[in-house]
Coordinates of C-alpha atoms and ligand atoms in Angstrom, one line a residue:
M1 CA 91.5 116.2 77.1
A2 CA 95.0 115.3 78.0
D3 CA 95.4 112.4 80.5
L4 CA 97.2 114.7 83.0
R5 CA 98.7 118.1 83.3
V6 CA 102.2 118.4 84.7
L7 CA 103.8 121.6 85.9
R8 CA 107.5 121.8 85.1
I9 CA 110.6 123.9 84.9
P10 CA 113.5 123.3 82.4
F11 CA 116.2 120.7 83.2
S12 CA 114.3 119.3 86.2
T13 CA 115.5 115.8 87.1
N14 CA 112.3 115.1 89.1
V15 CA 110.1 116.2 86.1
D16 CA 112.1 113.9 83.8
R17 CA 111.0 111.0 86.0
I18 CA 107.4 111.8 85.2
A19 CA 108.1 112.3 81.5
M20 CA 109.7 108.8 81.4
A21 CA 106.8 107.2 83.3
A22 CA 104.2 108.9 81.0
E23 CA 106.1 107.8 77.9
I24 CA 106.1 104.2 79.2
K25 CA 102.4 104.3 79.9
G26 CA 101.6 106.1 76.6
L27 CA 100.0 109.0 78.4
D28 CA 99.1 112.3 76.8
V29 CA 100.6 115.0 79.0
A30 CA 99.7 118.6 78.8
W31 CA 103.0 120.3 80.0
V32 CA 102.6 123.6 81.8
D33 CA 105.9 125.6 81.8
V34 CA 106.4 127.5 85.0
D35 CA 108.7 130.5 85.4
P36 CA 111.4 129.2 87.8
D37 CA 111.4 132.7 89.4
D38 CA 107.7 132.9 89.8
R39 CA 106.2 129.8 91.5
S40 CA 102.8 131.4 92.3
V41 CA 100.9 129.1 90.0
V42 CA 102.6 126.0 91.6
R43 CA 101.9 127.4 95.1
D44 CA 98.2 128.1 94.2
L45 CA 97.7 124.7 92.8
S46 CA 99.6 122.6 95.3
G47 CA 100.4 124.6 98.4
Q48 CA 104.2 124.2 97.9
E49 CA 106.7 125.5 95.4
L50 CA 108.5 122.5 93.9
V51 CA 107.9 120.8 90.6
P52 CA 106.8 118.4 89.3
V53 CA 103.1 118.8 90.2
A54 CA 100.7 116.5 88.4
V55 CA 97.1 117.5 88.0
D56 CA 94.3 115.2 87.2
P57 CA 92.3 117.2 84.6
A58 CA 89.1 115.2 85.5
D59 CA 88.8 116.4 89.1
G60 CA 91.7 118.9 89.6
T61 CA 93.5 116.7 92.1
A62 CA 97.1 118.0 92.4
V63 CA 99.8 115.5 93.4
T64 CA 103.3 116.6 94.4
D65 CA 106.7 114.9 95.0
S66 CA 107.9 112.7 92.1
P67 CA 107.9 109.4 94.0
R68 CA 104.3 110.0 95.0
I69 CA 103.3 111.1 91.5
L70 CA 104.9 107.9 90.1
E71 CA 102.9 105.8 92.5
W72 CA 99.7 107.7 91.6
I73 CA 100.3 107.2 87.9
E74 CA 100.9 103.5 88.5
Q75 CA 97.6 103.1 90.3
R76 CA 95.6 105.3 87.9
W77 CA 97.1 103.7 84.7
P78 CA 98.3 100.2 85.7
E79 CA 99.3 99.1 82.2
P80 CA 102.1 98.6 81.3
P81 CA 103.4 98.3 84.8
L82 CA 106.3 100.4 86.1
W83 CA 106.9 98.0 89.0
P84 CA 107.7 94.4 88.6
T85 CA 104.6 92.2 88.7
D86 CA 106.3 89.7 91.1
P87 CA 105.5 91.0 94.6
G88 CA 108.9 90.2 96.0
L89 CA 110.7 92.0 93.1
A90 CA 108.2 94.9 93.5
A91 CA 109.2 95.2 97.2
L92 CA 112.9 95.2 96.2
A93 CA 112.2 97.9 93.7
D94 CA 110.6 99.9 96.4
V95 CA 113.6 99.5 98.6
F96 CA 115.9 100.6 95.8
C97 CA 113.8 103.7 95.0
R98 CA 113.5 104.6 98.7
R99 CA 117.2 104.3 99.1
F100 CA 117.9 106.3 96.0
N101 CA 115.6 109.1 97.1
D102 CA 116.4 109.2 100.8
V103 CA 120.1 108.2 100.8
W104 CA 121.7 108.5 97.4
K105 CA 120.5 112.1 96.8
G106 CA 121.9 113.2 100.1
P107 CA 125.6 113.7 99.1
P108 CA 125.0 115.7 95.9
N109 CA 122.4 117.9 97.7
R110 CA 124.7 118.6 100.6
M111 CA 127.7 119.2 98.2
T112 CA 125.6 121.7 96.2
A113 CA 124.6 123.6 99.3
L114 CA 128.3 124.0 100.2
L115 CA 129.8 124.5 96.8
E116 CA 127.2 126.7 95.1
P117 CA 128.1 129.8 97.2
V118 CA 131.8 129.4 96.2
D119 CA 131.1 128.9 92.4
L120 CA 131.8 125.2 92.8
D121 CA 135.4 125.9 93.7
R122 CA 136.2 123.3 96.4
D123 CA 139.5 125.1 97.2
R124 CA 137.5 128.1 98.5
L125 CA 135.8 126.1 101.2
S126 CA 136.9 125.9 104.8
A127 CA 138.9 122.8 105.8
A128 CA 135.8 121.3 107.5
D129 CA 133.6 121.9 104.5
R130 CA 136.2 120.5 102.1
R131 CA 136.3 117.4 104.2
A132 CA 132.5 117.1 104.1
V133 CA 132.6 117.5 100.3
D134 CA 135.3 114.9 99.9
D135 CA 133.5 112.4 102.1
D136 CA 130.3 112.8 100.1
A137 CA 132.4 112.6 96.8
A138 CA 133.7 109.3 98.1
R139 CA 130.2 108.1 98.8
M140 CA 129.1 109.0 95.3
R141 CA 132.1 107.1 93.8
I142 CA 131.3 104.0 95.8
W143 CA 127.7 104.0 94.9
L144 CA 128.6 104.2 91.2
D145 CA 130.4 100.9 91.7
R146 CA 127.3 99.5 93.3
F147 CA 125.2 100.4 90.3
E148 CA 127.8 98.9 88.0
E149 CA 127.7 95.6 90.0
R150 CA 123.9 95.6 89.9
L151 CA 124.0 95.9 86.1
D152 CA 126.4 92.9 85.9
V153 CA 123.4 90.7 86.7
H154 CA 120.6 92.5 84.9
D155 CA 120.2 94.9 82.0
H156 CA 118.3 97.4 84.1
L157 CA 118.5 98.6 87.7
G158 CA 115.3 96.7 88.8
G159 CA 115.8 93.5 86.8
N160 CA 115.7 92.7 83.1
E161 CA 112.8 95.0 82.3
L162 CA 113.1 98.8 82.2
G163 CA 110.9 100.1 85.1
I164 CA 110.6 102.2 88.2
C165 CA 114.2 101.8 89.3
D166 CA 115.5 103.2 86.0
V167 CA 112.8 105.9 86.0
T168 CA 113.9 106.9 89.5
A169 CA 117.7 106.9 89.0
Y170 CA 118.3 107.7 85.3
P171 CA 117.5 111.5 85.4
F172 CA 120.2 111.9 88.0
L173 CA 122.8 109.3 87.1
R174 CA 122.9 110.4 83.4
Y175 CA 124.6 113.6 84.4
G176 CA 127.7 111.6 85.2
G177 CA 127.8 109.9 81.8
Q178 CA 126.7 112.5 79.2
P179 CA 128.0 115.9 78.3
L180 CA 126.2 118.7 80.1
P181 CA 124.4 121.0 77.7
P182 CA 125.9 124.5 77.9
E183 CA 122.6 126.1 78.7
D184 CA 122.1 124.0 81.8
D185 CA 123.8 126.0 84.5
H186 CA 122.2 124.4 87.6
A187 CA 124.8 123.9 90.3
F188 CA 123.2 120.6 91.3
H189 CA 123.6 119.3 87.8
R190 CA 127.3 120.4 87.7
V191 CA 127.9 118.6 90.9
L192 CA 126.3 115.5 89.5
A193 CA 128.4 115.8 86.3
T194 CA 131.7 116.4 88.2
Y195 CA 131.4 114.1 91.2
G196 CA 129.2 111.5 89.6
A197 CA 131.3 111.2 86.5
F198 CA 131.8 107.8 84.9
D199 CA 132.8 106.5 81.4
A200 CA 133.0 103.3 79.4
T201 CA 136.4 102.5 81.0
S202 CA 135.5 103.1 84.6
H203 CA 131.9 101.8 84.5
P204 CA 131.2 100.0 81.2
R205 CA 127.8 98.6 82.2
L206 CA 126.5 101.8 83.7
T207 CA 127.6 103.6 80.5
A208 CA 125.8 101.0 78.3
W209 CA 122.7 101.2 80.5
C210 CA 122.8 105.0 80.2
A211 CA 123.0 104.7 76.4
R212 CA 120.1 102.1 76.4
V213 CA 117.8 104.3 78.5
H214 CA 118.8 107.4 76.4
E215 CA 117.8 105.6 73.2
R216 CA 114.4 104.7 74.7
F217 CA 113.7 108.3 75.8
P218 CA 115.4 110.5 73.2
Q219 CA 112.7 113.2 73.5
I220 CA 113.1 113.5 77.2
V221 CA 116.8 113.9 77.5
W222 CA 118.2 117.4 77.5
P223 CA 114.9 119.3 76.9
G224 CA 115.0 122.9 76.0
Ligands
GSH1 N1 111.0 115.6 96.4 C1 110.6 116.4 95.3 C2 111.7 117.4 95.0 C3 111.2 118.4 93.9 C4 112.3 119.3 93.6 O1 113.3 119.5 94.3 N2 112.1 120.0 92.4 C5 113.0 120.9 91.9 C6 113.2 120.7 90.5 S1 114.0 119.2 90.1 C7 112.5 122.3 92.2 O2 111.4 122.7 92.0 N3 113.5 123.1 92.7 C8 113.3 124.5 93.0 C9 114.1 125.4 92.2 O3 114.7 124.9 91.2 O4 114.0 126.6 92.4 C10 110.3 115.5 94.1 O5 110.9 114.4 94.1 O6 109.5 115.9 93.3

């Protein structure tokens, strides 16, 4: 029997987090591919429609929401740890992840909501919406600089070891540093690729980090 079952759809950033964690832990995952247009199986199992959903095959427990799934995986399979073993560093990692999920994701989500109906053409927005998009674009640019500064001190976002901060951020940040596969037409991913773009000249450490993490998880990146 697999260690866990995970419901997924193609090109899901939040599913990629679980794939990275499972790879670090050496877990055997039974992936269940869900039709993005028919979420009934997700709804029946978990009472909501979003993926990932992790299911414990032993007792059928369904866990939703990638940060909660990551915590559940850490508790269930503690070795090797995703969080730093030092309690102070573990608390800082929690702060980083909480901020990433609750704050960093805000701008690209808001921009997608505004830009998707106009085919990502900023010029077709009202003046107020254009201003909102530009403000969020500026936030994304500033935060790229913060990640770059963070990587000046350490090789990974949470310290010297690859861990929960990288698992949390990489599936999103990578869109800014790698070519988008032509078959990935998610508006959110196009927003990340356009407004979160960086390269070896603008952000050399972030680019090197992206390449390091990509090398560690070659089978996860760009599935499909
Ligand atoms: N907070 C949730 C968000 C889950 C989420 O938004 N999942 C996306 C895929 S990455 C989804 O199912 N979106 C609905 C859709 O694409 O139709 C998590 O972190 O797991």
